[in-house]
mmCIF file of C-alpha atoms in Angstrom:
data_model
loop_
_atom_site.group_PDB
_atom_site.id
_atom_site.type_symbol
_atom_site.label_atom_id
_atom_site.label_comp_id
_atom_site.label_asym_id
_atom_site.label_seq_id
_atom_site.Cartn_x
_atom_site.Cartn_y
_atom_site.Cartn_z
ATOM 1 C CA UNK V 1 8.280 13.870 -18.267
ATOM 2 C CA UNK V 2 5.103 12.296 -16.875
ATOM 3 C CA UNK V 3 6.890 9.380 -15.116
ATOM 4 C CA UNK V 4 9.702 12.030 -13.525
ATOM 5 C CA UNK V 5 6.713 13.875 -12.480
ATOM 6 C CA UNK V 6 5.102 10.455 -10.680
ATOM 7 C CA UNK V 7 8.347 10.088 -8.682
ATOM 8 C CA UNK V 8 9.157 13.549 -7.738
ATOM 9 C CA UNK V 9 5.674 13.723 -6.245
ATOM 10 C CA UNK V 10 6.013 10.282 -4.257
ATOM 11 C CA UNK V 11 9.568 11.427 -3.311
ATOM 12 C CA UNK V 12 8.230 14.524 -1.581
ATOM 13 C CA UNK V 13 5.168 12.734 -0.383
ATOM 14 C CA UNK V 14 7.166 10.375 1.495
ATOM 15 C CA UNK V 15 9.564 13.014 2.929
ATOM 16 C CA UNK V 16 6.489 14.615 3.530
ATOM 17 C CA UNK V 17 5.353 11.445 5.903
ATOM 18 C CA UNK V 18 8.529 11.085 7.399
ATOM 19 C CA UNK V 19 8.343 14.488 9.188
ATOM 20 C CA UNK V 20 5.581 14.252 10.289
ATOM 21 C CA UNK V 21 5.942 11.151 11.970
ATOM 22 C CA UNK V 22 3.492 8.470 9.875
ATOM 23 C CA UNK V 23 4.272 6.035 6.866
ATOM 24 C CA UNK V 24 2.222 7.338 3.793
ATOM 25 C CA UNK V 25 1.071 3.991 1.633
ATOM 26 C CA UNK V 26 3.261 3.835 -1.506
ATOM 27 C CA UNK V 27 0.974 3.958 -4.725
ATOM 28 C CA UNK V 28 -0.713 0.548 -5.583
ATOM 29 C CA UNK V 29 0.307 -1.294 -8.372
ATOM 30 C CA UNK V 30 -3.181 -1.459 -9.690
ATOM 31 C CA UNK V 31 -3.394 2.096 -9.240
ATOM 32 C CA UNK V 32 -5.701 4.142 -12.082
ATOM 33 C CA UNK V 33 -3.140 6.222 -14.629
ATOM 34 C CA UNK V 34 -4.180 9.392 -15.193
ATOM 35 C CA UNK V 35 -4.623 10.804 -18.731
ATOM 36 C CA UNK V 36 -3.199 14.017 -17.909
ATOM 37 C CA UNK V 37 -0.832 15.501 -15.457
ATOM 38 C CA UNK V 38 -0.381 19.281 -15.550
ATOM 39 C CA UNK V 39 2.619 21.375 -15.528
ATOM 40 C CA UNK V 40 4.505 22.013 -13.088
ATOM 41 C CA UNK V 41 3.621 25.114 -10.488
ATOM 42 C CA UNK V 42 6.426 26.948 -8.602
ATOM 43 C CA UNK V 43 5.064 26.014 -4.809
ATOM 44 C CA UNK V 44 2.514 23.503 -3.841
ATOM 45 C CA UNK V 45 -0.718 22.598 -5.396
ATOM 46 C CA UNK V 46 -3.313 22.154 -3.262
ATOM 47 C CA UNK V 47 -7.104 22.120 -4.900
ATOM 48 C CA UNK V 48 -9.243 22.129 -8.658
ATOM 49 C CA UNK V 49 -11.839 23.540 -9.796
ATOM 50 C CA UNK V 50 -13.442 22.952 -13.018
ATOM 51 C CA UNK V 51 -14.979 25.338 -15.413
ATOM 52 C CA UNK V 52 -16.946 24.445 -18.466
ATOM 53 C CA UNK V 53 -18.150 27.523 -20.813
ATOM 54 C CA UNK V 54 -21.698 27.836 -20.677
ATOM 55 C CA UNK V 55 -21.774 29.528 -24.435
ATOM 56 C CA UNK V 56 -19.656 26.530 -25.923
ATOM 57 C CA UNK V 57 -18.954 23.333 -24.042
ATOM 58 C CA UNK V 58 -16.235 22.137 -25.806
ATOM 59 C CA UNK V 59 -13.587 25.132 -23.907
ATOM 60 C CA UNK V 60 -13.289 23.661 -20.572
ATOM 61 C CA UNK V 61 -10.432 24.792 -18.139
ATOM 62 C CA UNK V 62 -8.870 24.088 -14.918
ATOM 63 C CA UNK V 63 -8.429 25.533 -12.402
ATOM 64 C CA UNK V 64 -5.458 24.834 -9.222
ATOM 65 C CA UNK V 65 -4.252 26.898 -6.276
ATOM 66 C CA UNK V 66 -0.740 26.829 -5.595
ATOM 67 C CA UNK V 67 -0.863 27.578 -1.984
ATOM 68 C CA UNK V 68 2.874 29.342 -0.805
ATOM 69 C CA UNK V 69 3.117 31.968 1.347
ATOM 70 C CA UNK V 70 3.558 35.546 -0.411
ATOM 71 C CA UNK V 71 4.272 33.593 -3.859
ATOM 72 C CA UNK V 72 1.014 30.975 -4.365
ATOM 73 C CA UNK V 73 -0.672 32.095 -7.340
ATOM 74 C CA UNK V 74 -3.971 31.143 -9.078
ATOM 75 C CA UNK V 75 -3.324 28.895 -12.077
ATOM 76 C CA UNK V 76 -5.078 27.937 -15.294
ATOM 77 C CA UNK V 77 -4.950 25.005 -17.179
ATOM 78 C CA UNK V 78 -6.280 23.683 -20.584
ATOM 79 C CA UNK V 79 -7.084 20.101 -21.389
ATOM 80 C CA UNK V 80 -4.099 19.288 -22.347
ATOM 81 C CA UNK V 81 -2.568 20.093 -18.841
ATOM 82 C CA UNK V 82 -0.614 23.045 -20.102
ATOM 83 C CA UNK V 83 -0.966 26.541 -18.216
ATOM 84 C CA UNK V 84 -2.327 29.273 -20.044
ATOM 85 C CA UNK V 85 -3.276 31.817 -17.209
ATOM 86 C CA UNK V 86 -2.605 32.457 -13.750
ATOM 87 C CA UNK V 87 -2.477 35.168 -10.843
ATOM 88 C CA UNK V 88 0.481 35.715 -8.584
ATOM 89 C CA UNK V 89 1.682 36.219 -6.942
ATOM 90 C CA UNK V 90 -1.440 35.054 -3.949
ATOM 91 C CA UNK V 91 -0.459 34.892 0.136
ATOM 92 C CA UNK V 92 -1.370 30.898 0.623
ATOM 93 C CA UNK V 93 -4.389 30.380 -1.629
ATOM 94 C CA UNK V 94 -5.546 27.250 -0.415
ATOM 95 C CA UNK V 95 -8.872 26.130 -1.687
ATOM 96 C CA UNK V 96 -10.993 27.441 -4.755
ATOM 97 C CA UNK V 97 -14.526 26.924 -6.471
ATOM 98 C CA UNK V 98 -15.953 28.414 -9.586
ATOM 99 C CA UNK V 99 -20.103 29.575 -9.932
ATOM 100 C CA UNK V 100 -21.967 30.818 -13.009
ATOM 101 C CA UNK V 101 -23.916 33.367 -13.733
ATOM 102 C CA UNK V 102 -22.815 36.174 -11.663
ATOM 103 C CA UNK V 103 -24.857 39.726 -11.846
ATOM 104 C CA UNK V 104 -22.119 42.015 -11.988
ATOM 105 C CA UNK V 105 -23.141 45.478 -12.332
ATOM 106 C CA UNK V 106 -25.775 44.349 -15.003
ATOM 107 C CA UNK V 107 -23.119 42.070 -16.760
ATOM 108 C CA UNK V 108 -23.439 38.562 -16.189
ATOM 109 C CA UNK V 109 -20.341 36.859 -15.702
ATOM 110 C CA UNK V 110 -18.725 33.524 -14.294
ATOM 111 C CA UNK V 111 -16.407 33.433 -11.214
ATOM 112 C CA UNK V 112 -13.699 31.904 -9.228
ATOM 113 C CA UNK V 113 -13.315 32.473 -5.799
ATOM 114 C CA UNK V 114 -10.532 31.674 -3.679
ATOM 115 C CA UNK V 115 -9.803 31.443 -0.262
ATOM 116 C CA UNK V 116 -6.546 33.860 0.528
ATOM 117 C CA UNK V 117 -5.041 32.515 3.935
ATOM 118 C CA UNK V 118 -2.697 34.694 4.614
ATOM 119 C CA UNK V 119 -4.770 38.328 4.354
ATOM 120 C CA UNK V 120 -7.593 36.540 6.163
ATOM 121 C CA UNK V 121 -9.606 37.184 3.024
ATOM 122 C CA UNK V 122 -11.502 35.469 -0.345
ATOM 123 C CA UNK V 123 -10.330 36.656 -3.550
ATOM 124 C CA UNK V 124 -12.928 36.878 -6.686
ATOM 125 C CA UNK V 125 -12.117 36.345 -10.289
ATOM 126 C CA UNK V 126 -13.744 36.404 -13.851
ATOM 127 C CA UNK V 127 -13.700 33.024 -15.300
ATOM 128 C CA UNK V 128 -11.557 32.409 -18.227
ATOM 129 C CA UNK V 129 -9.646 36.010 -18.016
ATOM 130 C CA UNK V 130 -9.089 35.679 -14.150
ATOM 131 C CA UNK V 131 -9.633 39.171 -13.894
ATOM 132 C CA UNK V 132 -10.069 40.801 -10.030
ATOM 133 C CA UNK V 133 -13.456 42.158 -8.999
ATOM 134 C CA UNK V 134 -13.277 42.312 -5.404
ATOM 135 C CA UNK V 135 -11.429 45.330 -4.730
ATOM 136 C CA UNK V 136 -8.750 43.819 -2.897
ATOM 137 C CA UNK V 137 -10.509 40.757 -1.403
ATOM 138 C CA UNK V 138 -13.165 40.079 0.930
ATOM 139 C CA UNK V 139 -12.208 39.712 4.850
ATOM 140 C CA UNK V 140 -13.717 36.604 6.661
ATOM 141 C CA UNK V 141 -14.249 35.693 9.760
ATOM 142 C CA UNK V 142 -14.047 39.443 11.018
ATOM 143 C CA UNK V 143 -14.027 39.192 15.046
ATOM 144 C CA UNK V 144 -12.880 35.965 15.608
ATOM 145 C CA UNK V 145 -9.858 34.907 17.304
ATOM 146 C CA UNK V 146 -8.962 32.203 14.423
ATOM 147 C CA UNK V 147 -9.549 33.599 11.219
ATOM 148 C CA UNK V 148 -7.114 31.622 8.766
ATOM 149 C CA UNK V 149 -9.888 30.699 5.645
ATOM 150 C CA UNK V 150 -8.678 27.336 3.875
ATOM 151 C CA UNK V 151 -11.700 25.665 2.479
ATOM 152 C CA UNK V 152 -14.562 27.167 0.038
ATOM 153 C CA UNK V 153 -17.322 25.285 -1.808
ATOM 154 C CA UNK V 154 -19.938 27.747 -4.212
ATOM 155 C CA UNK V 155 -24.069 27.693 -3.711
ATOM 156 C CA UNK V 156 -25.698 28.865 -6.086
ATOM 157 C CA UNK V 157 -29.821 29.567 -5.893
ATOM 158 C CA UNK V 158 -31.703 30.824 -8.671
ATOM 159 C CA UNK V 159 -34.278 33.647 -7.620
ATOM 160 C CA UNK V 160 -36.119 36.291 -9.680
ATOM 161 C CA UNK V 161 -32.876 38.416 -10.085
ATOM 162 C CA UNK V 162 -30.909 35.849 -11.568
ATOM 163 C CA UNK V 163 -28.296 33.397 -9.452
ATOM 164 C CA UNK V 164 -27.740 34.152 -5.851
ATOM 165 C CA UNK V 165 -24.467 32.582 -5.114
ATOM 166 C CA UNK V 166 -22.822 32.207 -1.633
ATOM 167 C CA UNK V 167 -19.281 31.170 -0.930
ATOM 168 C CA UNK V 168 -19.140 28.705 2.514
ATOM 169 C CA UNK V 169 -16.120 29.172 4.104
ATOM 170 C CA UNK V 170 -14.221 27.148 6.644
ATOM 171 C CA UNK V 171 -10.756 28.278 8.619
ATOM 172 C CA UNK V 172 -7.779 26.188 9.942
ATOM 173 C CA UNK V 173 -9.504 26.546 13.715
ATOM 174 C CA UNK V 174 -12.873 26.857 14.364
ATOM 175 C CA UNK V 175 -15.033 26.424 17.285
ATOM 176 C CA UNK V 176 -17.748 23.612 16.769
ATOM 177 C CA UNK V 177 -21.129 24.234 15.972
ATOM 178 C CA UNK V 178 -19.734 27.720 14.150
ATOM 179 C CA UNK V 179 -16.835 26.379 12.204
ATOM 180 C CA UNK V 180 -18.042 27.371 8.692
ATOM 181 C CA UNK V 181 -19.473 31.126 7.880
ATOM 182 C CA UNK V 182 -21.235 31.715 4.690
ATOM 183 C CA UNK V 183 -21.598 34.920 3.391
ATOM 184 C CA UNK V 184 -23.975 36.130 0.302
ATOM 185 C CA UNK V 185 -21.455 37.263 -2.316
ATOM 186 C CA UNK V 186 -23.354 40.357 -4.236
ATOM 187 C CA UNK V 187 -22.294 43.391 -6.694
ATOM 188 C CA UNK V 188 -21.528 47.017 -5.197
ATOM 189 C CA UNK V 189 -21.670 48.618 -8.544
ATOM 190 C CA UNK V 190 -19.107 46.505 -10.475
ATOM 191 C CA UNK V 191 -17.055 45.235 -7.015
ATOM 192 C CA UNK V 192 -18.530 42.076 -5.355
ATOM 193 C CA UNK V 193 -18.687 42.186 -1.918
ATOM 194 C CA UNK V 194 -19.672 39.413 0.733
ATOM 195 C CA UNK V 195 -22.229 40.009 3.576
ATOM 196 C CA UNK V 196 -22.403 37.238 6.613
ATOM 197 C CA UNK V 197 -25.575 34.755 6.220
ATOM 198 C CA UNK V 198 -24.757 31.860 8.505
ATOM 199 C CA UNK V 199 -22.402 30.061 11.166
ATOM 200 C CA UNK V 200 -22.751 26.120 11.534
ATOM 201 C CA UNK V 201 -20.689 23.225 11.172
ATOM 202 C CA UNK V 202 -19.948 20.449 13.788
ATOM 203 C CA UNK V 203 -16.374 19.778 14.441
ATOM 204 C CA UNK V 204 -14.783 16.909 16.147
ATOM 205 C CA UNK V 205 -11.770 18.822 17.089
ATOM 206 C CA UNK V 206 -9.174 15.774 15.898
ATOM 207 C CA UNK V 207 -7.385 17.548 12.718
ATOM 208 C CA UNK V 208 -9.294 20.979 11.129
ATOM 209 C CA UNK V 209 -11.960 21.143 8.184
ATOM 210 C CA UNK V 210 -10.507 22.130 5.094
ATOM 211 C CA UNK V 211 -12.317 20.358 2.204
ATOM 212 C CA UNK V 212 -15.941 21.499 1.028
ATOM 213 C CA UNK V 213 -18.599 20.645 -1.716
ATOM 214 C CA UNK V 214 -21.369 21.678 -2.655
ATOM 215 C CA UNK V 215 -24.414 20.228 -4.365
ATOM 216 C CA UNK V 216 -26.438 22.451 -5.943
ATOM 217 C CA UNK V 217 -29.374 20.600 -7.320
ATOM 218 C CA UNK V 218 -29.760 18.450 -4.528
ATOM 219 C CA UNK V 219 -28.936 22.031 -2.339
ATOM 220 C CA UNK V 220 -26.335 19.530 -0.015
ATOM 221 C CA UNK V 221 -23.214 20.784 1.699
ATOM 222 C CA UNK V 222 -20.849 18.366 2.583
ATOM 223 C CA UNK V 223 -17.359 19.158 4.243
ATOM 224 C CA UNK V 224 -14.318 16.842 5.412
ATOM 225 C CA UNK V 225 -13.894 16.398 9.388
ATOM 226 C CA UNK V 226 -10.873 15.351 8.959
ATOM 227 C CA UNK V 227 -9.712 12.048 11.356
ATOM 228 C CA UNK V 228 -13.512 11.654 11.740
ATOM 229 C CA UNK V 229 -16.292 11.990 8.931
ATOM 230 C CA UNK V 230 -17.784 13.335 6.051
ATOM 231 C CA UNK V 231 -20.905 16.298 7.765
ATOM 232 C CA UNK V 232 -23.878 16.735 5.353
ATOM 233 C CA UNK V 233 -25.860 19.967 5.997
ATOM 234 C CA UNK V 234 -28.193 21.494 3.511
ATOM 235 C CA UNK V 235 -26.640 24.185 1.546
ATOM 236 C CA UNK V 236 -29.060 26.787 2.055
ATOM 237 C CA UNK V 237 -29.385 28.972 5.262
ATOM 238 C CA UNK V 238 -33.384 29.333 5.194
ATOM 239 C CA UNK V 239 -33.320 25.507 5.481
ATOM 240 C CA UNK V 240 -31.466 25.227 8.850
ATOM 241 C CA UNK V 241 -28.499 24.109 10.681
ATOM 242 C CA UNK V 242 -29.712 20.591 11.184
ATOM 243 C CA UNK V 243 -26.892 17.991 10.473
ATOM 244 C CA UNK V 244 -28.430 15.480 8.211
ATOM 245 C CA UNK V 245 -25.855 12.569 8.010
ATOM 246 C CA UNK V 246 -22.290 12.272 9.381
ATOM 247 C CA UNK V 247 -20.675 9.063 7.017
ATOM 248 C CA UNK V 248 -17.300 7.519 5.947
ATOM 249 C CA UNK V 249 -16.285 7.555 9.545
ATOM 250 C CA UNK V 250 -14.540 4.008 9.430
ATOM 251 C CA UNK V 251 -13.899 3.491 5.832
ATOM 252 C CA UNK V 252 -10.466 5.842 6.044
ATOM 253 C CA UNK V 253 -6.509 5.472 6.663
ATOM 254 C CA UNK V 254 -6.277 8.862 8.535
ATOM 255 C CA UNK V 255 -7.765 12.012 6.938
ATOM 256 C CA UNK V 256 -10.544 12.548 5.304
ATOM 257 C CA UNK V 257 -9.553 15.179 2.708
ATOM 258 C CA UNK V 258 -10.897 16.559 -0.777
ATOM 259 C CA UNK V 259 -14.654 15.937 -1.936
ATOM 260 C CA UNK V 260 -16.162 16.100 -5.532
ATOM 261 C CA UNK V 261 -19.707 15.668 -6.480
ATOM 262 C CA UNK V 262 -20.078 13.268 -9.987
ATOM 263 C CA UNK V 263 -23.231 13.816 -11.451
ATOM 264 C CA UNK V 264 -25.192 11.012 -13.193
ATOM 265 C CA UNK V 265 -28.267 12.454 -13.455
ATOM 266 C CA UNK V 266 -30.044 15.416 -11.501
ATOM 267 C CA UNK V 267 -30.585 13.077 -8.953
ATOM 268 C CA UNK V 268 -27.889 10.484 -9.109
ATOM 269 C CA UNK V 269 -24.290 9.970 -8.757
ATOM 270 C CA UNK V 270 -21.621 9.534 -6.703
ATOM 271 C CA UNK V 271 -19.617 11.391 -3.852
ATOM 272 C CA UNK V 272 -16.024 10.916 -4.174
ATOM 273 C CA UNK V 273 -13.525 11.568 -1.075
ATOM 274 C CA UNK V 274 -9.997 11.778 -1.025
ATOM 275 C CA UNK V 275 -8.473 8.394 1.567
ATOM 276 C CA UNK V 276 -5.189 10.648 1.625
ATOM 277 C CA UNK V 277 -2.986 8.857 3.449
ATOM 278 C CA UNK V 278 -3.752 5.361 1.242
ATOM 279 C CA UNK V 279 -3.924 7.742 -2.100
ATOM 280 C CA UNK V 280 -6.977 6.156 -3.388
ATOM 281 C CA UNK V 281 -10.567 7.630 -3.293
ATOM 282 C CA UNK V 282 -13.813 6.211 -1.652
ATOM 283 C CA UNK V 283 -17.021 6.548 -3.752
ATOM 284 C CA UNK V 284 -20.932 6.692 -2.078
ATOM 285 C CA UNK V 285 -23.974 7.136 -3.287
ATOM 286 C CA UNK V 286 -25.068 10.443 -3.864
ATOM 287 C CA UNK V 287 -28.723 9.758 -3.554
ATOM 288 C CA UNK V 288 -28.379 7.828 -0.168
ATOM 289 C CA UNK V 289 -29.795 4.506 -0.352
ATOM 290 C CA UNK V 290 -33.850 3.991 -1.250
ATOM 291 C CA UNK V 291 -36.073 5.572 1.768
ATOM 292 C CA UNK V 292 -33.196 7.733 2.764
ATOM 293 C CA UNK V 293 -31.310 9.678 0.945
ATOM 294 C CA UNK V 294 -28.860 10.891 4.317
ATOM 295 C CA UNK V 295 -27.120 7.016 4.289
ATOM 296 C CA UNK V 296 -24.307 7.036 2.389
ATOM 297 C CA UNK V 297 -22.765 3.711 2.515
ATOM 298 C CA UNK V 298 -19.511 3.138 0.807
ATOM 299 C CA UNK V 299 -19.748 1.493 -2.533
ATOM 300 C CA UNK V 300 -16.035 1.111 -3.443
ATOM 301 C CA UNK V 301 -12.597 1.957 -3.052
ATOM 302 C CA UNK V 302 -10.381 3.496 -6.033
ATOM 303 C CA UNK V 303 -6.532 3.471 -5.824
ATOM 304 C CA UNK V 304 -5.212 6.054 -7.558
ATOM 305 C CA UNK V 305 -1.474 7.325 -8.715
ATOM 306 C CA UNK V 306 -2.093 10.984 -7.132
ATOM 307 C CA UNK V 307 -0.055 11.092 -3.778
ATOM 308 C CA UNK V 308 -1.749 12.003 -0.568
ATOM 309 C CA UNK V 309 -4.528 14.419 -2.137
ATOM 310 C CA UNK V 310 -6.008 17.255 -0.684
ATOM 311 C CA UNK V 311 -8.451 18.078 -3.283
ATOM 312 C CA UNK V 312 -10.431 17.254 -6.453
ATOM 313 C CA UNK V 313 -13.185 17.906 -8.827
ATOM 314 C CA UNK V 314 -15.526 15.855 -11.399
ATOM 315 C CA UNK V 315 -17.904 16.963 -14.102
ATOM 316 C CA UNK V 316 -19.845 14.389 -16.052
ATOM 317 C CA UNK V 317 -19.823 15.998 -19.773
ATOM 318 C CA UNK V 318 -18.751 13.852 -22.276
ATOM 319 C CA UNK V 319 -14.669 15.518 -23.245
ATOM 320 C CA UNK V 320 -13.650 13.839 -26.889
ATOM 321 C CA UNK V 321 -12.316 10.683 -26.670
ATOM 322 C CA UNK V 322 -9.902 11.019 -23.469
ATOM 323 C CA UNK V 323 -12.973 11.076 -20.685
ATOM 324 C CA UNK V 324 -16.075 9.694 -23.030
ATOM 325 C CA UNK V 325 -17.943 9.565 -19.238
ATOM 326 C CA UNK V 326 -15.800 12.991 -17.954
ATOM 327 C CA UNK V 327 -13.396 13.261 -15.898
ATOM 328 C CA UNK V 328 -12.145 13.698 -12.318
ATOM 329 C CA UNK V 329 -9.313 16.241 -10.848
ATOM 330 C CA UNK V 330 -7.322 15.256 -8.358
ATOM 331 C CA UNK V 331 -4.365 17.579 -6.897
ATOM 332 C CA UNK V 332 -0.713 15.205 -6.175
ATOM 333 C CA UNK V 333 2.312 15.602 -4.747
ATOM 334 C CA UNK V 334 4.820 17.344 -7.184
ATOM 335 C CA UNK V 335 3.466 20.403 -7.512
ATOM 336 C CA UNK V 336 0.542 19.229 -10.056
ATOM 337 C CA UNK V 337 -2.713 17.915 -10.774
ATOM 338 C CA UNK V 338 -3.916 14.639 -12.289
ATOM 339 C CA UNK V 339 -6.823 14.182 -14.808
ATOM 340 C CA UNK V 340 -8.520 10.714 -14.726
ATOM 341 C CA UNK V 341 -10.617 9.683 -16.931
ATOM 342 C CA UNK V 342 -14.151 8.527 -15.275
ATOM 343 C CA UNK V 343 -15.007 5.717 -17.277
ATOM 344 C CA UNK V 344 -12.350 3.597 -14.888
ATOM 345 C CA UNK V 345 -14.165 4.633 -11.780
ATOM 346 C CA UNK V 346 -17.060 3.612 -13.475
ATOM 347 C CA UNK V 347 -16.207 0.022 -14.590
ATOM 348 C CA UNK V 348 -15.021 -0.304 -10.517
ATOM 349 C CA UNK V 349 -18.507 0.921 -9.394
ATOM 350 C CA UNK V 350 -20.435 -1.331 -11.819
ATOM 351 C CA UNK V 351 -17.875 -4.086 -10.672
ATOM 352 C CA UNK V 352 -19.521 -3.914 -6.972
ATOM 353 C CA UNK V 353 -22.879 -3.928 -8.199
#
């Protein structure tokens, strides 16, 4: 089943690449396995999230966006890769990202929130039960010409009230300078609701800006110009709209697509970015290099069996004996989503040291 899986996903990557007029690299022979591939989802998986309960670490889920117009859906998966939830049917979810500790009408709760493409809207959901609490959805981008949300990354800022989380937003067109909105995401007596906070983001204006991550304790934003760079703003709004770093710009095939943030410490780690069109993933320092923590200089270069990847996710706790060091998500070709298991991307980094 696994192996079938593998080939239906190159076979539709490379169809994929054929249409569109470039050659996608075929997977490496020296490609990591991954420990886990999910089922199957009707459409076309796009991006993870990953959610570990804060009241017993040992339930951990994931979750995927299968992003189809009028049939995508919101899907749930356990450990084992199997699905055991899911919301449909969704007009084009694209990308999703999950926050703790949400103050909803005096009940705290966890959340996913998911960027609906085809109402022009976010969708919020209670984390395991993926139960609606936005009335609907949230409209974005109200007043512009190009509306169209695709990517979302989650900041979360802990304040007197509890956590004040914001969902940063990004659309298939944007104009530069203003390409991302961020809006405070806050309960209307048991419906969450988002109110406008910022516009910023440089664009290049090659491809679109679709992936987005978040760092919360080092309160980073980083998002995927995609044919150019990697942008690096801070995440919060009272901090500014000064660009900090733009990296990765030569280190890619073509697009620079999903980012996930592995955490080694509160201060360490590693920023991991989809090379899509040479399925592998490039790994920098997430602490920047001594006296400046804004360089982020490509340590190494992981090929990987997920074809052309448009997003992923990584947590660092320990998960039995599959991912001793955790794990990373990575969305493939096929319709599913691979889990790795870190300690591989590990022995690579300490391999370049």
């Amino acid at each position: 089943m696994k192996q079938s899986i593998i080939i239906c996903g190159l076979a539709a990557a490379i169809l994929s690449s054929c249409n569109s007029g470039y050659k996608l690299a075929a997977v490496a022979e020296n490609a990591v396995k991954p420990t886990v591939i999910t089922e199957v989802v009707p459409n076309d998986t796009d991006d993870p999230a990953i959610w570990v309960n804060p009241k017993d670490s040992s339930e951990i889920f994931v979750i995927g966006t299968d992003k189809h117009e009028k049939t995508g859906g919101l899907y749930l998966y356990d450990m084992e890769g199997k699905i055991v939830n899911q919301v449909t049917p969704l007009d084009r979810p694209n990308n999703v990202d999950i926050a703790y500790g949400f103050n909803l009408d005096g009940r705290i709760v966890d959340i996913a929130v998911v960027t609906e493409r085809g109402t022009d809207k976010i969708r919020v959901f209670t984390l395991p039960d993926l139960k609606p609490i936005d009335n609907g959805g949230i409209p974005v981008f109200e007043g512009e010409k190009d509306r169209s949300p695709m990517g979302i990354a989650l900041y979360t800022k802990a304040d007197s009230t509890g956590n004040k989380i914001q969902a940063i937003v990004g659309r298939k067109t944007g104009e530069s300078g203003r390409y991302l909105f961020q809006y405070d995401l806050v309960d209307d007596e048991g419906t969450v609701v988002g109110k406008k906070v910022r516009e910023f983001g440089k664009f290049e204006g090659g491809k679109e800006i679709e992936a987005i991550a978040v760092d919360n304790q080092l309160g980073y934003v980083y998002y995927s110009d995609e044919g150019f760079g990697i942008h690096k703003y801070y995440a919060d709004p009272a901090n500014g709209n000064q660009e900090l770093a733009v990296f990765g710009k030569t280190d890619f095939k073509r697009d620079h697509e999903g980012i996930a943030i592995y955490q080694s410490s509160d201060s360490t780690g590693y920023i991991i970015v989809s090379n899509q069109q040479n399925n592998s993933f490039n790994i920098y320092p997430r602490e920047g290099v001594a006296g400046n923590p804004n360089q982020h200089q490509l340590i190494t270069e992981v090929p990987v069996s997920a074809v052309e990847c448009d997003g992923a996710d990584a947590i660092s706790l320990p998960i039995d004996s599959k991912f001793p060091k955790g794990m990373l998500v990575a969305m493939s070709n096929g319709m599913v989503f691979h889990y790795y298991d870190w300690q591989i991307f590990q022995d690579s980094i300490n391999a370049k040291k």
